XYZ file of C-alpha atoms in Angstrom:
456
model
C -58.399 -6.856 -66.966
C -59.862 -8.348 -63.685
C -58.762 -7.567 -60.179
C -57.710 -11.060 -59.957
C -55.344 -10.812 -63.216
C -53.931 -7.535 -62.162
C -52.704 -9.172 -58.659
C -51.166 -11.885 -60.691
C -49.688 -9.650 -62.402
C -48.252 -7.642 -59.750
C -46.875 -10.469 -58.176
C -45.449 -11.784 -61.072
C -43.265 -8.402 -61.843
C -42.268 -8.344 -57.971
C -41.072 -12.285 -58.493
C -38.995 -11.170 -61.211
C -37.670 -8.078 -59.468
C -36.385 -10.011 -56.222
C -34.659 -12.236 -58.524
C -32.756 -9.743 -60.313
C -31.679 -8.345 -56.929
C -30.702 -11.661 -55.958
C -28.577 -12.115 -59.064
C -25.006 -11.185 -59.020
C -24.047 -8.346 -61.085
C -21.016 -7.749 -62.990
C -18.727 -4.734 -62.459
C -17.283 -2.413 -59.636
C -13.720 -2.360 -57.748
C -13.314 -3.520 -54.450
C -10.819 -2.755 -52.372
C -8.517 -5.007 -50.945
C -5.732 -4.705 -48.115
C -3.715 -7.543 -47.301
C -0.531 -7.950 -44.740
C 1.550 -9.474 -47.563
C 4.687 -8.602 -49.481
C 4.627 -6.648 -52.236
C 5.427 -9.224 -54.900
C 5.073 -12.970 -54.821
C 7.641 -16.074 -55.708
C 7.076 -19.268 -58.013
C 4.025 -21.081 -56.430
C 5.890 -23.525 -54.783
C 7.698 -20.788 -52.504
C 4.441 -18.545 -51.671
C 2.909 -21.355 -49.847
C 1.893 -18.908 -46.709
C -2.586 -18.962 -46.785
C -2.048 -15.286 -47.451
C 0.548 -15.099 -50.306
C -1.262 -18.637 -51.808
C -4.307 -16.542 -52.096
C -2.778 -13.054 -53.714
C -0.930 -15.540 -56.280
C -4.006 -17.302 -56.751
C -5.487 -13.965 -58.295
C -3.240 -14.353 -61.383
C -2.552 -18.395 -61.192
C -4.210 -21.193 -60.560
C -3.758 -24.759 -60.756
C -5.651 -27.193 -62.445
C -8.080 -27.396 -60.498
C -10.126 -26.573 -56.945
C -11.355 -28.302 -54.190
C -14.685 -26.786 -52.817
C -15.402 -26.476 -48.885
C -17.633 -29.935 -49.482
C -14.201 -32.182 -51.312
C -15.861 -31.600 -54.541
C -12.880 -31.610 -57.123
C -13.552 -29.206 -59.973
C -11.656 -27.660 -62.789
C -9.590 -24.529 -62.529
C -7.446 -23.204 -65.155
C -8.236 -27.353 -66.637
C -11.202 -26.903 -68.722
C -12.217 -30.873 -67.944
C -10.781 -33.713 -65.777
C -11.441 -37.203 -66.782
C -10.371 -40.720 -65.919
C -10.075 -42.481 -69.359
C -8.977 -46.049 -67.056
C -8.282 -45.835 -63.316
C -4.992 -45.653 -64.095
C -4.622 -42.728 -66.140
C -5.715 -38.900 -65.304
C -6.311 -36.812 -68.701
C -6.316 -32.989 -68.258
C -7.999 -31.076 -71.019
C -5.924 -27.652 -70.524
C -7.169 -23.957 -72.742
C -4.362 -24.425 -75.064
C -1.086 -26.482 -75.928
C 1.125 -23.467 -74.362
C -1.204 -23.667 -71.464
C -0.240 -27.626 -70.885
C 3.550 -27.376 -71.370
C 3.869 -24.743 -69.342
C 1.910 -26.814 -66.179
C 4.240 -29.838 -67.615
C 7.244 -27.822 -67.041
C 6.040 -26.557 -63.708
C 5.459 -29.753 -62.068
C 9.103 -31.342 -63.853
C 10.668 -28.306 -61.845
C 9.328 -29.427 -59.009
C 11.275 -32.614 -58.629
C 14.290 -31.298 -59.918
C 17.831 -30.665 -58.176
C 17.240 -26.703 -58.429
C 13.895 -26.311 -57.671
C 13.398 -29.477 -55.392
C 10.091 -28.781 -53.090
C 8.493 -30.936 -50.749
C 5.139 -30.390 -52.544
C 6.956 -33.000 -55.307
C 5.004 -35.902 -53.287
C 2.211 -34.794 -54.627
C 3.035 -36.313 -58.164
C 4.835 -39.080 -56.517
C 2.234 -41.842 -57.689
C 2.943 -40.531 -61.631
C 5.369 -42.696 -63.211
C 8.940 -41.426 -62.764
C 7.564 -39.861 -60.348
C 6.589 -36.783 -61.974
C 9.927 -36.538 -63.080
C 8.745 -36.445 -67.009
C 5.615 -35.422 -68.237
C 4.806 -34.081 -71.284
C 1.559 -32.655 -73.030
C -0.229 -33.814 -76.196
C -1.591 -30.981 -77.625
C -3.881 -29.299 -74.760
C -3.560 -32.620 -72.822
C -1.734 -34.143 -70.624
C -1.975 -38.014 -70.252
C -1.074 -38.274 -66.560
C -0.150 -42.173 -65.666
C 0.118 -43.699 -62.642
C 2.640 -45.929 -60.523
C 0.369 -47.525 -58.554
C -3.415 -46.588 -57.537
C -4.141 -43.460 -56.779
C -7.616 -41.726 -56.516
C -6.717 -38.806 -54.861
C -4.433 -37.717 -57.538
C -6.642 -34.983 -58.369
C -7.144 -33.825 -54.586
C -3.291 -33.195 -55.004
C -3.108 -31.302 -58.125
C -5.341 -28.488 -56.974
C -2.850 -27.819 -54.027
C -2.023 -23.932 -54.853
C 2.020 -24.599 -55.145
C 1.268 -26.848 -58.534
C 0.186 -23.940 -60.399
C 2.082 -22.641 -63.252
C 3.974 -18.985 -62.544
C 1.932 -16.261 -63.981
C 2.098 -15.957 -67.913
C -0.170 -15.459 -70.747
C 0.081 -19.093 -71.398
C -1.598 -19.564 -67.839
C -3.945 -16.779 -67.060
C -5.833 -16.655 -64.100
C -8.996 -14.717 -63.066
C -7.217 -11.576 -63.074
C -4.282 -9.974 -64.772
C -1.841 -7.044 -63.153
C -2.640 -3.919 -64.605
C 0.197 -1.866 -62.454
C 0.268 -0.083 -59.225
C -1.425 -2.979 -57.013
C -4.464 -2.623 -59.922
C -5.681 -6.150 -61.223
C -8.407 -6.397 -63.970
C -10.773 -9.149 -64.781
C -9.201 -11.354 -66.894
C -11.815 -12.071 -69.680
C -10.316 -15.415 -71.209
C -10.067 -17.065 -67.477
C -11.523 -20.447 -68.676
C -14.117 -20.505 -66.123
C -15.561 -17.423 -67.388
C -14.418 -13.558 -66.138
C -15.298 -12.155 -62.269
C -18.049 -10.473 -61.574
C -15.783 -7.502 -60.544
C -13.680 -5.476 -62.822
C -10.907 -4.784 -60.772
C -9.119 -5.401 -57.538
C -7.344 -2.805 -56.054
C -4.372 -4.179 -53.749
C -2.610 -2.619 -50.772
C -0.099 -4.047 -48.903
C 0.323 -2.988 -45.434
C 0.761 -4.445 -42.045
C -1.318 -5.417 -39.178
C -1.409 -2.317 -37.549
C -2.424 -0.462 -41.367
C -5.285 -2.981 -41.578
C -6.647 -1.482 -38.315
C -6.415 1.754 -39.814
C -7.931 1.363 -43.238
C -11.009 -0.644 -41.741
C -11.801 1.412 -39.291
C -11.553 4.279 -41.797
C -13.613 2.013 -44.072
C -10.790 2.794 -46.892
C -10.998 -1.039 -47.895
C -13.506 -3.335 -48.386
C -11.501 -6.592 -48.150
C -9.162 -7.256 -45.814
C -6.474 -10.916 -45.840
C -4.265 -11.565 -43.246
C -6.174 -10.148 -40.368
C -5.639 -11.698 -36.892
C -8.249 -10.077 -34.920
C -10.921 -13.332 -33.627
C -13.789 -11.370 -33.259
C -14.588 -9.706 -36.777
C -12.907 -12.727 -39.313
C -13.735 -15.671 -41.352
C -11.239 -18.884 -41.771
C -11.696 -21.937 -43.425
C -9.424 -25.065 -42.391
C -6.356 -24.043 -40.861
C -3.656 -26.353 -42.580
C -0.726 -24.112 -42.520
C 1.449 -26.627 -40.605
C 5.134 -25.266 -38.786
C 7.388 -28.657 -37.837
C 10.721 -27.943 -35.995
C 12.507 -30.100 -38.306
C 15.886 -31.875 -36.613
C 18.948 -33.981 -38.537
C 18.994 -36.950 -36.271
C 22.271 -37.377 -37.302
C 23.514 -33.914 -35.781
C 21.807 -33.668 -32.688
C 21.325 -35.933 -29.458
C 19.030 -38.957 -29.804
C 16.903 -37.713 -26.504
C 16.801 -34.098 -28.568
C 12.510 -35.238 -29.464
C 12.382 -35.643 -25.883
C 14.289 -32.276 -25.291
C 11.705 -30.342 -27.228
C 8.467 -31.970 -26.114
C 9.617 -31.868 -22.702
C 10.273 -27.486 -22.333
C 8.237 -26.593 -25.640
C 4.137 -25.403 -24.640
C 2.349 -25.730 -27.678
C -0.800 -23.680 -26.349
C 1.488 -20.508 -25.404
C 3.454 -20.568 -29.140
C -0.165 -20.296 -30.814
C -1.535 -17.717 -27.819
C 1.136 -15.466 -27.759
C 3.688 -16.179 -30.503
C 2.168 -16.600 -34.033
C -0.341 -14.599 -35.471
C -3.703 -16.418 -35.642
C -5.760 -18.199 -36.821
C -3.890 -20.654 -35.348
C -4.660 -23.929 -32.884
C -1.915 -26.214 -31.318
C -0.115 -29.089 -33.475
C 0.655 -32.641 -31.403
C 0.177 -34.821 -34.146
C 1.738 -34.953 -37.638
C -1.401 -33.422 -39.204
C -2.869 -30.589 -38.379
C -6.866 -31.093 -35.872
C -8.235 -30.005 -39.505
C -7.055 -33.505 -40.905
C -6.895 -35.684 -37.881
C -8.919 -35.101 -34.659
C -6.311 -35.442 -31.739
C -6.345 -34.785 -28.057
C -3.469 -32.695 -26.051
C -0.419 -35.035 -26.014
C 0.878 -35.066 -22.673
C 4.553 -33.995 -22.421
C 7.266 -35.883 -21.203
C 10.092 -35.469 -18.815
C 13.211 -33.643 -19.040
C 15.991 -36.053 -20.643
C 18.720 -36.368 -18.233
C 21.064 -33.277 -17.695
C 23.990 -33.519 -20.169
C 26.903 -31.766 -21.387
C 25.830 -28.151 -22.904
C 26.141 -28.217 -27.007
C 25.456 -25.637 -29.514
C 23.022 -26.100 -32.670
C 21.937 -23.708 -35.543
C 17.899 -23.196 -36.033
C 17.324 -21.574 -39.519
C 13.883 -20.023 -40.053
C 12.399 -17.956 -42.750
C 13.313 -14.385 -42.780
C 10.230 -13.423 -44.349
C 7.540 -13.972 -41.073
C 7.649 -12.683 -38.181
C 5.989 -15.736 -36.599
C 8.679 -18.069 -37.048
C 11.372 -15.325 -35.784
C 9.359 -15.338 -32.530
C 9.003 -18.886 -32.036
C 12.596 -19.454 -33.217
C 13.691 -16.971 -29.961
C 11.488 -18.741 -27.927
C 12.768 -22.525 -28.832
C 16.151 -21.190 -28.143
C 15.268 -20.048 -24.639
C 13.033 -23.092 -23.687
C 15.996 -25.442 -25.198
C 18.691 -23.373 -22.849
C 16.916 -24.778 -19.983
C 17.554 -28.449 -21.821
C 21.733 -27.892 -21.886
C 21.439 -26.504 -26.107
C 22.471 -23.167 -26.509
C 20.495 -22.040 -29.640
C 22.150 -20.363 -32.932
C 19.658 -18.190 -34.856
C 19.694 -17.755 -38.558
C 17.117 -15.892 -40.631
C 16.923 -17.163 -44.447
C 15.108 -16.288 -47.337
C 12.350 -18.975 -48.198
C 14.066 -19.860 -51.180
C 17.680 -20.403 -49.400
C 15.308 -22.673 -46.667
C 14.227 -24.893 -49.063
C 17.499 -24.973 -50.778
C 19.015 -26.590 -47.724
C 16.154 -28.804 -46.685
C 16.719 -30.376 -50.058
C 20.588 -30.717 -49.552
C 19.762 -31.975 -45.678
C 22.282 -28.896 -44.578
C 20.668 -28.054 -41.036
C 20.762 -28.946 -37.662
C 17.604 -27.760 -37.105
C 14.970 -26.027 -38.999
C 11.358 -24.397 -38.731
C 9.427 -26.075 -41.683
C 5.868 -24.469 -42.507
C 3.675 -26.559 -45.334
C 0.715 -25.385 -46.706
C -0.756 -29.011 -46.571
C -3.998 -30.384 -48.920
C -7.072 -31.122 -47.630
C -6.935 -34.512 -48.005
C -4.663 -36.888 -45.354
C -3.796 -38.697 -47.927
C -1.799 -36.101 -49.903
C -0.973 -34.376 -46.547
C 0.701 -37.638 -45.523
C 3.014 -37.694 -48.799
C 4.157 -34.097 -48.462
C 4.944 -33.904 -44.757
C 7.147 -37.599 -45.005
C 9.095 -35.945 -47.946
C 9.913 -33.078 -45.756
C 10.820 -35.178 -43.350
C 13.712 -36.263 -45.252
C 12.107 -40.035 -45.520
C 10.469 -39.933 -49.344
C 11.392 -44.010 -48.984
C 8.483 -44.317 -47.035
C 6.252 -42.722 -50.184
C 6.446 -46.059 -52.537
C 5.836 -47.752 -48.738
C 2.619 -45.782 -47.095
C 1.124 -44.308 -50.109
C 0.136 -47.857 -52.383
C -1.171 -49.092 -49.541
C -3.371 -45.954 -49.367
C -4.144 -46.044 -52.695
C -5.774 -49.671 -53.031
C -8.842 -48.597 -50.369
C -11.454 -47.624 -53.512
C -13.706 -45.890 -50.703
C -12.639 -42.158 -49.708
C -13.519 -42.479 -46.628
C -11.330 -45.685 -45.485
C -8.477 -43.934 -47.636
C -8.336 -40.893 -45.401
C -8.798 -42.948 -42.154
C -5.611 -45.314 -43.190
C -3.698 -41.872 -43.768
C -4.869 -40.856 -40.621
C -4.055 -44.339 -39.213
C -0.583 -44.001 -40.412
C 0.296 -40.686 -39.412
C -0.557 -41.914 -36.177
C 1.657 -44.421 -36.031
C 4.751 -42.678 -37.648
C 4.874 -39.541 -36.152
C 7.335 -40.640 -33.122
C 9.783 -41.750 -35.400
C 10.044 -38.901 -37.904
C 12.737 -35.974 -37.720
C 9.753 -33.592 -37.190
C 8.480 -32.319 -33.864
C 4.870 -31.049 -34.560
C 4.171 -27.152 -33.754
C 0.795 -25.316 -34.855
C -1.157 -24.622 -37.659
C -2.458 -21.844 -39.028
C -5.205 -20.196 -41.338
C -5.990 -17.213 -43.253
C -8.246 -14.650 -41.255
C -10.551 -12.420 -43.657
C -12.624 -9.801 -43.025
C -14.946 -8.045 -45.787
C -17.891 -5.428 -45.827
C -20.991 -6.030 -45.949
C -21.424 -4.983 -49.771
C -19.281 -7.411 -50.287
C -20.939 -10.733 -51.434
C -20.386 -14.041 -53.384
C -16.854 -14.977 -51.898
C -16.401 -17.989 -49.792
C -13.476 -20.250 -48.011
C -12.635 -23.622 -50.222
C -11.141 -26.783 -49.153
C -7.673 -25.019 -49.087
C -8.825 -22.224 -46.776
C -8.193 -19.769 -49.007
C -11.425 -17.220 -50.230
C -12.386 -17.256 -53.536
C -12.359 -13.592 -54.270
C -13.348 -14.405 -58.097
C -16.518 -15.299 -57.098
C -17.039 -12.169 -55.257
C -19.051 -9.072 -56.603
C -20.639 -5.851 -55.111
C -24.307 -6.059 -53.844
C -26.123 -3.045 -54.628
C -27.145 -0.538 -51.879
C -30.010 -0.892 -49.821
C -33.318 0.125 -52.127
C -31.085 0.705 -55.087
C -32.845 0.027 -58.511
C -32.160 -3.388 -59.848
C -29.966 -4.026 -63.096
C -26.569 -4.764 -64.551
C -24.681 -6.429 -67.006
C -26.010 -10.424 -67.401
């Protein structure tokens, strides 16, 4: 053999070793710490970034949105448009598609009535009955609708965890969750997962320790990644049980820049508008005057229980509102209980977080439902619907929640994200469209001059 064919050769076997390096290799446990509870609701109540993400680990909808809008499938194996006016879902089995088919009826149903619902408002009875064919479902629509599908990859339309359902990993006990191997888009690179829940000041021990290797929920700005931050809070008002100056009231004493700086954990930016800056670019809105001074009255704010954000925001509404003549009730309630009486309309007022799409279109639809004003669905959404380009559909959303968002029971507050930290080791994982990291795409780099390998 010549020189010349020997250096050919050498470079030919380095080639293929830097590209077996490169290549992701199956196996491993990584670590993960989150500041979560300990067990998780039906989708539609762990809407929070961080308890959409641990659920997301054993359920997933039908599909995913990717950081660049791309609509893909998820626990669907294929989405197709047999006519523009019907969306066909090819799901892994038949047990697989009544079981999403039942998800989404519950969704618009007395008991389990969630403002997510507006995201299968175009459907024909609204979403109200749909049944499956087999591994399809035949999905047909009211009116037009392309971004359907932008809506049925919003993290609350999954199915609950079951065999019928899997995700990309299944509980194996004791925080432990193993690759799934029948997830339809094919089983994680990693093994396992190892959860611990904790809280902020445990995530500061276990990193610096380096006792984890993933950490969710972290709300330190210097070491983090966040995607979008579309976790929207609305103080939510019956106009019927409070003043008709109480908007005024609230804009007037409440600083949106000092809730998000010192009350809520972040990621987190103010809210003026009735989408969060990820959806709609917006300036500061300028706050008005004080209403004129009237008689002293007493309202009840209900909040969630479960985070500490909205207790802290809650206690400082009620102080700012003192100054406007309200003296503010406090009462802590379990999500489910919240939701229960945002359905019924039984508040005065109310502290509303939405894990909104990322789409204004869809956005639009669920925050006028929880405004109490679905009416305005078969209204704003048609009109939506007939703009063919993407582009001139999001800026009439846009347009619209513009225009509505003085006269809507909803005072906008902040939004938030998910902060994530992870080691270096750590690769393949990434934010989607949701904000949420895609920890089944993540696996374990090998060390630094390790030998190259693994499982294909």
């Amino acid at each position: 053999m010549t020189s010349r064919s020997c250096l050919a050769v050498l470079v030919l076997l380095g080639s293929l070793s830097a590209l077996a390096a490169s290549r992701p290799r199956y196996g491993g446990e990584v670590r993960v710490a989150h500041a979560g509870p300990p067990e998780l609701g039906e989708p539609s109540l762990a809407d929070t970034p961080l308890e959409a993400t641990l659920l997301g680990l054993l359920s997933r909808p039908v599909c995913s949105v990717t950081a660049e809008g791309e609509v893909r499938p998820a626990l669907a194996r294929e989405l197709s448009r047999p006519t523009p006016q019907v969306s066909r879902l090819t799901l892994p089995s038949a047990n697989a598609a009544s079981a999403m088919a039942r998800a989404w009826m519950r969704l618009t149903s007395v008991e389990g009535a969630s403002p997510y619902r507006a995201l299968l408002f175009p459907l024909r009875s609204e979403g109200r009955q749909i049944s499956a064919s087999g591994a399809t479902l035949d999905l047909a629509l009211s009116f037009p609708w392309p971004d359907l599908e932008r809506g049925l990859c919003h993290p609350a339309l999954a199915a609950p965890a079951s065999p019928a359902t899997p995700g990309p990993f299944s509980a194996a006990g004791r925080g432990a969750l193993d690759a799934q191997l029948s997830w339809p888009r094919g089983r994680p690179y990693l093994d396992r997962l190892q959860l611990t829940a904790t809280d902020e000041r445990g995530l500061a021990r276990l990193w610096s320790a380096r006792q984890v290797q993933v950490e969710l929920g972290v709300s330190s700005e210097t070491d983090t990644i966040s995607g979008p931050l579309l976790y929207s809070t609305y103080l939510a008002f019956s106009p019927r049980r409070v003043p008709s100056d109480f908007r005024q009231a609230v804009e007037s004493a409440i600083d949106r820049e000092d809730l998000t700086r010192l009350f809520v954990h972040g990621p987190a930016v103010p809210m003026p508008h009735l989408l969060p800056p990820a959806l709609m670019q917006q300036a500061p809105k300028p706050r008005p005057a004080a209403p004129a001074t009237k008689p002293s009255r007493t309202v009840t704010l209900v909040y969630d229980a479960a985070l500490d954000d909205q207790r802290a925001v809650a206690e400082r509404i009620q102080v700012k509102l003192h100054e406007r003549g309200y003296t503010v009730a406090l009462e802590p309630l379990t999500r489910a209980a919240l939701r229960a009486r945002w359905a019924k309309g039984e508040f005065e007022l109310m502290l509303h977080a939405l894990l909104l799409p990322p789409a204004p279109g869809p956005a639009l639809a669920v925050v006028l439902d929880a405004a109490g004003r679905k009416d305005l669905l078969g209204v704003e959404l048609p009109a939506i619907g007939s703009l063919p380009d993407v582009a001139a559909r999001d800026a009439r959303a846009r347009e619209r929640a513009l225009a509505l968002g003085a006269s809507l029971p909803l005072v906008p507050l902040y939004a938030q994200g998910l902060g994530v930290r992870a080691m270096a080791e750590v690769g393949g994982w990434v934010m989607d469209a949701q904000g949420l990291p895609t920890l089944d795409g993540a696996y374990l780099l090998p060390p630094e001059g390790a030998g190259v390998g693994g499982r294909p």
